[in-house]
PDB file of C-alpha atoms in Angstrom:
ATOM      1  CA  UNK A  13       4.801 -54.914  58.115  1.00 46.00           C
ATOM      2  CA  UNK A  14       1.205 -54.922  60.050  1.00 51.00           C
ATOM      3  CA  UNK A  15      -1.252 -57.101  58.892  1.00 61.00           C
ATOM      4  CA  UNK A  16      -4.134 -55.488  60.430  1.00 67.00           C
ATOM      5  CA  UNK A  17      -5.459 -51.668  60.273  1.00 79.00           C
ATOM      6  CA  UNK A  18      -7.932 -50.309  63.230  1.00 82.00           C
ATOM      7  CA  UNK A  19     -10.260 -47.989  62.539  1.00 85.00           C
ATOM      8  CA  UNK A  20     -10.811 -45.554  63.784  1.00 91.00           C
ATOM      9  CA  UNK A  21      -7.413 -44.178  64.752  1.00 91.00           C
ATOM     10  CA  UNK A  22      -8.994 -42.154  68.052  1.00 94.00           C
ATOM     11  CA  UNK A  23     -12.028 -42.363  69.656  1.00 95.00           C
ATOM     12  CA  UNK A  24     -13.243 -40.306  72.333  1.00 96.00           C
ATOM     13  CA  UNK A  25     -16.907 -41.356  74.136  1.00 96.00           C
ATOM     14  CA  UNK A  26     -18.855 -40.396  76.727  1.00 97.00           C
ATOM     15  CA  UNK A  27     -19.166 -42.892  79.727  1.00 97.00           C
ATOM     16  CA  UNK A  28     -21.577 -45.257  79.236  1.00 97.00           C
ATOM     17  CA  UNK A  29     -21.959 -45.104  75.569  1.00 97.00           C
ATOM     18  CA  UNK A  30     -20.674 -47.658  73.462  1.00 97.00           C
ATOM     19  CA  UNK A  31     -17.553 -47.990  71.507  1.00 97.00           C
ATOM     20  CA  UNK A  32     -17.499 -49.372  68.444  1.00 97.00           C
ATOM     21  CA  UNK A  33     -13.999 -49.751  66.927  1.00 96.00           C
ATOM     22  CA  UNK A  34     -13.149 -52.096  63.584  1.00 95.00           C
ATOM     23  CA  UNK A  35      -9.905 -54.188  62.373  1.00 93.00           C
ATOM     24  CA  UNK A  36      -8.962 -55.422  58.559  1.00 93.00           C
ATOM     25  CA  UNK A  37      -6.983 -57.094  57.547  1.00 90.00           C
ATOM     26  CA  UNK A  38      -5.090 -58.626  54.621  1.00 87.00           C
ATOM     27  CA  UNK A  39      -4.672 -62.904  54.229  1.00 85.00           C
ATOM     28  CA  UNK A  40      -6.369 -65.743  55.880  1.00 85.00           C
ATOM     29  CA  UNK A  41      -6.409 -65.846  59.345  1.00 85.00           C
ATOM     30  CA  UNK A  42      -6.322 -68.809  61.897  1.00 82.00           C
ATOM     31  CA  UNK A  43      -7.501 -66.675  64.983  1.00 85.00           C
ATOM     32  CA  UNK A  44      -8.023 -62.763  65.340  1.00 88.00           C
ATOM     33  CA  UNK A  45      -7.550 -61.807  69.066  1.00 88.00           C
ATOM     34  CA  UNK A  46      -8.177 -58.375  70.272  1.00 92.00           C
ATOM     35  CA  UNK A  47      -5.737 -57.062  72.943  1.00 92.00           C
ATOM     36  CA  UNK A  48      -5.917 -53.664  75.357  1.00 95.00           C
ATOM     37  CA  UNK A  49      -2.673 -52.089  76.417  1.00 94.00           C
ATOM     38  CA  UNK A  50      -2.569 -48.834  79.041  1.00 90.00           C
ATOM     39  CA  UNK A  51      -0.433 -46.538  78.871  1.00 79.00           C
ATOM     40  CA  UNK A  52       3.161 -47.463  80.042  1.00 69.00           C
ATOM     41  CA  UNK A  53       1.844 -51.463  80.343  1.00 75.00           C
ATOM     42  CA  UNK A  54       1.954 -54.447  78.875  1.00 83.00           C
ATOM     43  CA  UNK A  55      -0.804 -56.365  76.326  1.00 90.00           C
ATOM     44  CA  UNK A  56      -3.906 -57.352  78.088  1.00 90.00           C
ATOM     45  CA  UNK A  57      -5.636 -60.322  75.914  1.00 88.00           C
ATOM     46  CA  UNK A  58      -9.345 -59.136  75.706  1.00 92.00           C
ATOM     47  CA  UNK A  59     -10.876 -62.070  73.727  1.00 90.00           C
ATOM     48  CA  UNK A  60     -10.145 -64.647  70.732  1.00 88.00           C
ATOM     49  CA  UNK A  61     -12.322 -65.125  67.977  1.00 90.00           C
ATOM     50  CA  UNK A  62     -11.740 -68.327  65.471  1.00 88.00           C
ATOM     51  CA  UNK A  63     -12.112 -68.099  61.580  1.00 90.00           C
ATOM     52  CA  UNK A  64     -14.504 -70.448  61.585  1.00 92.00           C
ATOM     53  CA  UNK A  65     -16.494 -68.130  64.261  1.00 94.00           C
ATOM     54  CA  UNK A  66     -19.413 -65.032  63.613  1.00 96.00           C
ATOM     55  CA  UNK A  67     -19.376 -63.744  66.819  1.00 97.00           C
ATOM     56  CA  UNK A  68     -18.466 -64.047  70.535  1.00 96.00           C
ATOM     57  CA  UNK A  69     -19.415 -62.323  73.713  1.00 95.00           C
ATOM     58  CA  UNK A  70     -17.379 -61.623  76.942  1.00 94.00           C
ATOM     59  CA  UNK A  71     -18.723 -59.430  79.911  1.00 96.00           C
ATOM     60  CA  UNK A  72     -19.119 -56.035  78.095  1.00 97.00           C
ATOM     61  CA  UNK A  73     -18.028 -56.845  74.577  1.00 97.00           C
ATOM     62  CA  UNK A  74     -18.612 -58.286  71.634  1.00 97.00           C
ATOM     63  CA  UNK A  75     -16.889 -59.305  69.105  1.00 97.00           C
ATOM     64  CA  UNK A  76     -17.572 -60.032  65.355  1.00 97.00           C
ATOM     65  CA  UNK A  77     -15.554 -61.513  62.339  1.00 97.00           C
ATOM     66  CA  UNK A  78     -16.496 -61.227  58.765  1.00 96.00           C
ATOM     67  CA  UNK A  79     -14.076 -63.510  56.808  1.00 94.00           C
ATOM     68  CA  UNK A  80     -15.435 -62.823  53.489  1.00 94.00           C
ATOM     69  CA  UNK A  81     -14.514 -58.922  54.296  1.00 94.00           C
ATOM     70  CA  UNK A  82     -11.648 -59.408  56.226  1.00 93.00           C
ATOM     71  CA  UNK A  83     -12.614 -57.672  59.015  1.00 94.00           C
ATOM     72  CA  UNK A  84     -13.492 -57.466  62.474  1.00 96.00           C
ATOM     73  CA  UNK A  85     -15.291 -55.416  64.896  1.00 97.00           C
ATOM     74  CA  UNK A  86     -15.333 -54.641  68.504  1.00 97.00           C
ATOM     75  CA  UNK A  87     -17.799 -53.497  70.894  1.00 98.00           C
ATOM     76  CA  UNK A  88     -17.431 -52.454  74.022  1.00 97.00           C
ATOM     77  CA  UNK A  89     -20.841 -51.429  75.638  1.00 97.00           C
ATOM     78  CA  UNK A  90     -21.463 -48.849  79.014  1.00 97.00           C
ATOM     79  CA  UNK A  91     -18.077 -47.702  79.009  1.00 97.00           C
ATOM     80  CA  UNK A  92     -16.299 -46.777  82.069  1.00 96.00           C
ATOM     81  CA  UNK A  93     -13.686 -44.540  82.350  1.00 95.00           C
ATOM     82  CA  UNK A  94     -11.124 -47.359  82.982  1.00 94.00           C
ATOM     83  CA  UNK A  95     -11.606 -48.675  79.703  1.00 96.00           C
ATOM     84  CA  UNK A  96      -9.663 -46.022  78.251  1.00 96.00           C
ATOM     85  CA  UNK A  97      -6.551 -47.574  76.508  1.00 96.00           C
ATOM     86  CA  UNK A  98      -5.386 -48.625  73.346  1.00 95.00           C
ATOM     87  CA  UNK A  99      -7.046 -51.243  71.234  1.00 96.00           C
ATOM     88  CA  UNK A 100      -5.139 -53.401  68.963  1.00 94.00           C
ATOM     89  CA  UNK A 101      -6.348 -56.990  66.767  1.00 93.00           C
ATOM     90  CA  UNK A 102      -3.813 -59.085  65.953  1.00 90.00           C
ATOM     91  CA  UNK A 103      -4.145 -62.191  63.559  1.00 88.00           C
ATOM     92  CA  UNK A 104      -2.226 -65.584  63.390  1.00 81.00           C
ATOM     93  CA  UNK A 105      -2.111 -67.486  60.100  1.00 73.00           C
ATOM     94  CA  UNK A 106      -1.637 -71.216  60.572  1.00 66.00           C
ATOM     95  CA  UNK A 107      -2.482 -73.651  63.565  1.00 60.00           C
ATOM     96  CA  UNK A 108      -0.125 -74.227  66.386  1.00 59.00           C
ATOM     97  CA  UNK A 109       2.483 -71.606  67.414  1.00 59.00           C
ATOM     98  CA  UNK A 110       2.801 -68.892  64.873  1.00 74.00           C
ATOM     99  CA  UNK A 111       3.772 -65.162  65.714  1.00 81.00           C
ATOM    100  CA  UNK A 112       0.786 -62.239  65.928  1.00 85.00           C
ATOM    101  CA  UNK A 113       0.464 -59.883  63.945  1.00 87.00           C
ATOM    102  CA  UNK A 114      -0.698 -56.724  65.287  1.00 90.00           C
ATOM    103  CA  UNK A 115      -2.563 -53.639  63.806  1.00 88.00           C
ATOM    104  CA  UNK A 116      -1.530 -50.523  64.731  1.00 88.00           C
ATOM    105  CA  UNK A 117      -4.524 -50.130  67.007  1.00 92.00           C
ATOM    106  CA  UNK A 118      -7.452 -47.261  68.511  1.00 94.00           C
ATOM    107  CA  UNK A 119      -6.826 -44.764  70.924  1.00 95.00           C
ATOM    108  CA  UNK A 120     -10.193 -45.301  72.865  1.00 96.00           C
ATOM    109  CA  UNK A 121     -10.629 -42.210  75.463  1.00 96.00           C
ATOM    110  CA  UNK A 122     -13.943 -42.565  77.590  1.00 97.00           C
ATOM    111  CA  UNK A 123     -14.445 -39.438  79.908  1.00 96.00           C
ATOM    112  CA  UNK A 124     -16.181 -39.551  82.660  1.00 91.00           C
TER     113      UNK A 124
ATOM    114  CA  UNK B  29       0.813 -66.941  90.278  1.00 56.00           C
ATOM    115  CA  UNK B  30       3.890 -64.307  88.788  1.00 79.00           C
ATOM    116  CA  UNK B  31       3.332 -63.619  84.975  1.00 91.00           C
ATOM    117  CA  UNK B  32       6.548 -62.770  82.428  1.00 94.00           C
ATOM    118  CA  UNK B  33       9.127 -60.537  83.852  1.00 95.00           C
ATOM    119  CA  UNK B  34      11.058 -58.330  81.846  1.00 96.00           C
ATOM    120  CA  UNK B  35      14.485 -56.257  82.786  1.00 97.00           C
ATOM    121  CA  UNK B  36      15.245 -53.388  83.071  1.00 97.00           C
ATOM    122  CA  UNK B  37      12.105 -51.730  82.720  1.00 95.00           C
ATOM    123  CA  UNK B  38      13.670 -49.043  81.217  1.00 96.00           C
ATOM    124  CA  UNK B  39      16.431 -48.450  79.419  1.00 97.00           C
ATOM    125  CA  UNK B  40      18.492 -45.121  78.420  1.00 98.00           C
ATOM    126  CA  UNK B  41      21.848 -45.993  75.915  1.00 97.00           C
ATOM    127  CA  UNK B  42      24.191 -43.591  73.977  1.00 97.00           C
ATOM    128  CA  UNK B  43      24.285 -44.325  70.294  1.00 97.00           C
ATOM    129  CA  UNK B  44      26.996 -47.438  69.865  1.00 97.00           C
ATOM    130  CA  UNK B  45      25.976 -48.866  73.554  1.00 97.00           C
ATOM    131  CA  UNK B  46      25.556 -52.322  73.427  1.00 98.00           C
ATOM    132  CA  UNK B  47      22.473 -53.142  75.592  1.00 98.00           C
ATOM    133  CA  UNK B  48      21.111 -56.278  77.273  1.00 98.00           C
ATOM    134  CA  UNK B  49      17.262 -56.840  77.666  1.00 98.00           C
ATOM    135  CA  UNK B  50      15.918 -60.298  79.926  1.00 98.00           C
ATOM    136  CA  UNK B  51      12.829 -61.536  79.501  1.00 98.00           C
ATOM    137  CA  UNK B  52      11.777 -64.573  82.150  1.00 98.00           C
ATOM    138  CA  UNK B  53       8.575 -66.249  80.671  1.00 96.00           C
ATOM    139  CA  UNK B  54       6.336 -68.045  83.240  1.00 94.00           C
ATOM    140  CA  UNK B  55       7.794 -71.043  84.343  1.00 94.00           C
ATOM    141  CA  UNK B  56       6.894 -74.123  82.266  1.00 91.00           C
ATOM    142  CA  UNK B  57       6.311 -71.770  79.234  1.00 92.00           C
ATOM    143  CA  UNK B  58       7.887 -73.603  76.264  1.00 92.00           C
ATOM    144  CA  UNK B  59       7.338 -71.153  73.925  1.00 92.00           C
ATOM    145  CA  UNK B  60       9.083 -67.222  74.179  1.00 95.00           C
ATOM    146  CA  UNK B  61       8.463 -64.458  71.532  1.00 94.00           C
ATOM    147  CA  UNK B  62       9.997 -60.964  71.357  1.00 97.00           C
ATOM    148  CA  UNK B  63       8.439 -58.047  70.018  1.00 96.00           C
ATOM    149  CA  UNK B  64       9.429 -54.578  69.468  1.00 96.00           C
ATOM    150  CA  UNK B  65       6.606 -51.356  69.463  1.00 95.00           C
ATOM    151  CA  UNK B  66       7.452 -48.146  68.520  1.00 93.00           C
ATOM    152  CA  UNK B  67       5.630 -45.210  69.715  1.00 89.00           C
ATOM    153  CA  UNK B  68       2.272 -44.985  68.150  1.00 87.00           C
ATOM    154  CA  UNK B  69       2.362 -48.705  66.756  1.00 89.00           C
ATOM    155  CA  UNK B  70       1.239 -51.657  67.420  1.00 91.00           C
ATOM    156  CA  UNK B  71       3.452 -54.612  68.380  1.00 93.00           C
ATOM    157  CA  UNK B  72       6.020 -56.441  65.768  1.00 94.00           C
ATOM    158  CA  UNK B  73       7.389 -59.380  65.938  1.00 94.00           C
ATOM    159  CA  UNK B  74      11.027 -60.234  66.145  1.00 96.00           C
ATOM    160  CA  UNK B  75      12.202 -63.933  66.787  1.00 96.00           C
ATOM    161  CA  UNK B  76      10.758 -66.894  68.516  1.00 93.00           C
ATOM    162  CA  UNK B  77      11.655 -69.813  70.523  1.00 95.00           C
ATOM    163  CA  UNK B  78      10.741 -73.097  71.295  1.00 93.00           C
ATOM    164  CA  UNK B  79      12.401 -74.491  74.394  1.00 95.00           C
ATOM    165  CA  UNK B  80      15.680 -73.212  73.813  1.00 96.00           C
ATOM    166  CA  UNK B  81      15.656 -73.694  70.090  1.00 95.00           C
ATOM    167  CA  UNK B  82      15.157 -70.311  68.156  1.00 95.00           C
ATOM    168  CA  UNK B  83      12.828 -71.477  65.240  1.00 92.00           C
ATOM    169  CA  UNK B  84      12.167 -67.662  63.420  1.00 91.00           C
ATOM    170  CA  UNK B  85      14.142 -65.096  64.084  1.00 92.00           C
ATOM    171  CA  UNK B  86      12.621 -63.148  60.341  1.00 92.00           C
ATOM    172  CA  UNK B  87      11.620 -59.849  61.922  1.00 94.00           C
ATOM    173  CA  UNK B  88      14.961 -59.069  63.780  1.00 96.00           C
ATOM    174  CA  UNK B  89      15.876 -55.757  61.976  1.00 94.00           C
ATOM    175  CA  UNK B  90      19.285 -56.093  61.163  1.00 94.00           C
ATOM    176  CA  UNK B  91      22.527 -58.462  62.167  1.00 95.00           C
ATOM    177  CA  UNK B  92      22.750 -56.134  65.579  1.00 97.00           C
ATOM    178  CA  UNK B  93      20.346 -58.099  67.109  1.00 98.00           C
ATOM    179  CA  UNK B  94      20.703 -61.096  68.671  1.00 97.00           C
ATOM    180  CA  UNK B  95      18.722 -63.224  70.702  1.00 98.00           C
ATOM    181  CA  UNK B  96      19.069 -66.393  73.099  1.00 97.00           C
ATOM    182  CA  UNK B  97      17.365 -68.971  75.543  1.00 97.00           C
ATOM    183  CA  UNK B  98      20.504 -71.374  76.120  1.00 96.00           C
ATOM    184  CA  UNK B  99      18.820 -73.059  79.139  1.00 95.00           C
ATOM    185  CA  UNK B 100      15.021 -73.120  77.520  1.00 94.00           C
ATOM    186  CA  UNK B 101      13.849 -70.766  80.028  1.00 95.00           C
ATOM    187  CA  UNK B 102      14.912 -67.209  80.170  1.00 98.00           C
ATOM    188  CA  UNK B 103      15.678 -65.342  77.380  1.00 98.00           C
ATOM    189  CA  UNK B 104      17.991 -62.386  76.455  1.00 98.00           C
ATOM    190  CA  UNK B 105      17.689 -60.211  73.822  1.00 98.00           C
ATOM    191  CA  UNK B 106      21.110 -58.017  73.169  1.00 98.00           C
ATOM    192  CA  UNK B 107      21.481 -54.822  70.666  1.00 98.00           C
ATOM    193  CA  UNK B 108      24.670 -54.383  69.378  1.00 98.00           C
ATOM    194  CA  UNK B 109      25.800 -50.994  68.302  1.00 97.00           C
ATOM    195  CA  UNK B 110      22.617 -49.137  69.586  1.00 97.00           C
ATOM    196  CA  UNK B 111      20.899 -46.690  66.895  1.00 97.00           C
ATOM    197  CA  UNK B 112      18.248 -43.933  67.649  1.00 96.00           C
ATOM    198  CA  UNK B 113      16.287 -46.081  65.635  1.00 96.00           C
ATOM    199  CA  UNK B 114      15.975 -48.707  67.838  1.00 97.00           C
ATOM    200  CA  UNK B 115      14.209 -46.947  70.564  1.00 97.00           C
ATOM    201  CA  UNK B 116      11.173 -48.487  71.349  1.00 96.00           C
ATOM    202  CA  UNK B 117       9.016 -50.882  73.734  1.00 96.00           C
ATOM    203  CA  UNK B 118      10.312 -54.418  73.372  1.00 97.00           C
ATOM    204  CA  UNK B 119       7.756 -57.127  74.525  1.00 96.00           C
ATOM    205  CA  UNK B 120       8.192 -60.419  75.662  1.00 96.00           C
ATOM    206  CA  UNK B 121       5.465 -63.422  75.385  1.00 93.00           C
ATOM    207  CA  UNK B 122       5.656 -67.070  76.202  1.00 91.00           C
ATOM    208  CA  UNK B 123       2.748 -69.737  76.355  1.00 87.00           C
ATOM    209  CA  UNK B 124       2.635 -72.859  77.758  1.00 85.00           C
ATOM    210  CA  UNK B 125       2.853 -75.176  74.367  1.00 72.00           C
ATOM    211  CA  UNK B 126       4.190 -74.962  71.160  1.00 72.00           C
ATOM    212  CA  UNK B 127       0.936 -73.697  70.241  1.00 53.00           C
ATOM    213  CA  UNK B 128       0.713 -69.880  70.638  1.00 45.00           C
ATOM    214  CA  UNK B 129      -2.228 -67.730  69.419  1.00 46.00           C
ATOM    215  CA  UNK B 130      -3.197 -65.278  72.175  1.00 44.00           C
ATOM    216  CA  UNK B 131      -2.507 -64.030  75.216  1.00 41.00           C
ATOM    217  CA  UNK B 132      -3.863 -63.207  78.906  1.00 36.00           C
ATOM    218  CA  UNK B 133      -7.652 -64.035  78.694  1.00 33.00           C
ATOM    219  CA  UNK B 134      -8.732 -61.489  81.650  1.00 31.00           C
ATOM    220  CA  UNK B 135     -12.364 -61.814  79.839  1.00 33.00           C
ATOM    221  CA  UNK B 136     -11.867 -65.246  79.268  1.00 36.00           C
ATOM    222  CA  UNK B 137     -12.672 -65.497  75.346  1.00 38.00           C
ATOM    223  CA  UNK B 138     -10.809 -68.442  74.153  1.00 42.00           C
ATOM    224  CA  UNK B 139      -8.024 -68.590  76.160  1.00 46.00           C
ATOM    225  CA  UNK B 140      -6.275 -71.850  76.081  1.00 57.00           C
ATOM    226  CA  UNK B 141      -2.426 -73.553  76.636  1.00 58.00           C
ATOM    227  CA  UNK B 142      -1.761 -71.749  73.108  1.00 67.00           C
ATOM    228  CA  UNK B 143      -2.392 -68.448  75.130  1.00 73.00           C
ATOM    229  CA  UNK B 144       0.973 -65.938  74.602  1.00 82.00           C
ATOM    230  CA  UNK B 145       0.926 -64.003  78.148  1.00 87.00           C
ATOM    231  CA  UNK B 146       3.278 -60.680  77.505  1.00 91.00           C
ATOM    232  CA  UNK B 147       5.789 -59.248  80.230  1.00 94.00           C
ATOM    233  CA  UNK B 148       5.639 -55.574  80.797  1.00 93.00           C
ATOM    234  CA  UNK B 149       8.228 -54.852  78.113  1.00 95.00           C
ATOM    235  CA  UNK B 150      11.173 -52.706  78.529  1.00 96.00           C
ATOM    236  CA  UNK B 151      11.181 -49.569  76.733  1.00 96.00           C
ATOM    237  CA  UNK B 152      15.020 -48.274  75.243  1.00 97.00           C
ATOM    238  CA  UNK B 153      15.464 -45.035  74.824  1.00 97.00           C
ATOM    239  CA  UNK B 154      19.290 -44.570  72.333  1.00 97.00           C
ATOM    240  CA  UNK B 155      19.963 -40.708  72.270  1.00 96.00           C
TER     241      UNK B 155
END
């Protein structure tokens, strides 16, 4: 089963407006990491956030975590037509090596 | 420096084929994870290893699969009895320690020897 649910589903921007795209999820989390994945590729890790962490910056995005909701956003701002790709969060429960667990992810589409 | 490898790429089998998927984690990487995607989802996990001991294998779907890392380094998984159910994207990770929580760090955001880096995946097709 998938711990974590993106939202939206699809999301289709112009270039260089921001995308805004959210994760829940269900138990207590060590970590949330959001990953991109093109079409036909492999994961890309994006950025980690801890649980004991608010919010984190990288580059273009930004990343929050709301513990108390269960839930996590990420923003990706100017977007570029080569950001288009799927979006997924993925959670890990317990220090040291534990498995993710993935959401089913956002179809981001950002046309130029 | 080369990231995880994964063969074949694809992979087309007739229901009841066995089939064969490697998965060679960068070198040093103690720790090796399989997933399997279907179409439209996001990643699940399968069965992990550390070195070449396999310490969870609770998400392999049923007693047809089957996986291995005798030598603590590459890993195969096998299907046994291939169903059209089983077609999907499988995805290999490893990371450096027994510590695994993420993967890749292109943007750098916490990134660390707990990193999982993921292969391509091979992607099995079972008419």
């Amino acid at each position: 089963s998938q711990q974590g649910e993106e939202d939206p589903q699809a999301l289709s921007i112009q270039e260089g407006e921001n995308a805004t795209m959210n994760c829940s999820y269900k138990t207590s989390i060590n970590n949330l990491q959001w990953y991109r994945q093109n079409s036909g590729r492999g994961l890309v890790h994006l950025i980690l956030i801890r649980s004991n962490e608010r919010e984190k910056h990288s580059g273009r995005l930004r990343v929050t975590l709301d513990t108390s909701k269960k839930s996590s956003s990420l923003l990706i701002t100017a977007s570029r037509a080569a950001d288009t790709a799927s979006y997924f969060c993925a959670t890990d429960f317990t220090s040291g090596n534990t498995p993710l667990v993935f959401g089913k992810g956002t179809r981001l589409s950002v046309i130029a | 420096g080369a990231g995880v490898s994964q063969s074949p790429r694809y992979k087309v089998a007739k229901r009841g084929q066995d089939v064969a998927l490697r998965c060679d984690p960068i070198s040093g990487h103690v720790s090796l994870f399989w997933y399997q995607q279907a179409l439209g989802q996001g990643p699940e996990f399968l069965t992990y290893f550390q070195n070449e001991a396999q310490l969870d294998k609770s998400g392999l779907p049923s007693d047809r699969f089957f996986a291995e890392r005798p030598e603590g380094s590459v890993s195969t998984l096998k299907i046994q009895r291939t169903q059209q159910e089983d077609s999907a994207v499988y995805l290999c990770a490893s990371s450096l320690s027994p510590g695994g929580t993420g993967a890749g760090g292109l943007a750098g955001g916490g990134s660390n020897t707990d990193t999982q880096y993921f292969g391509p995946g091979t992607r099995l097709t079972v008419l």
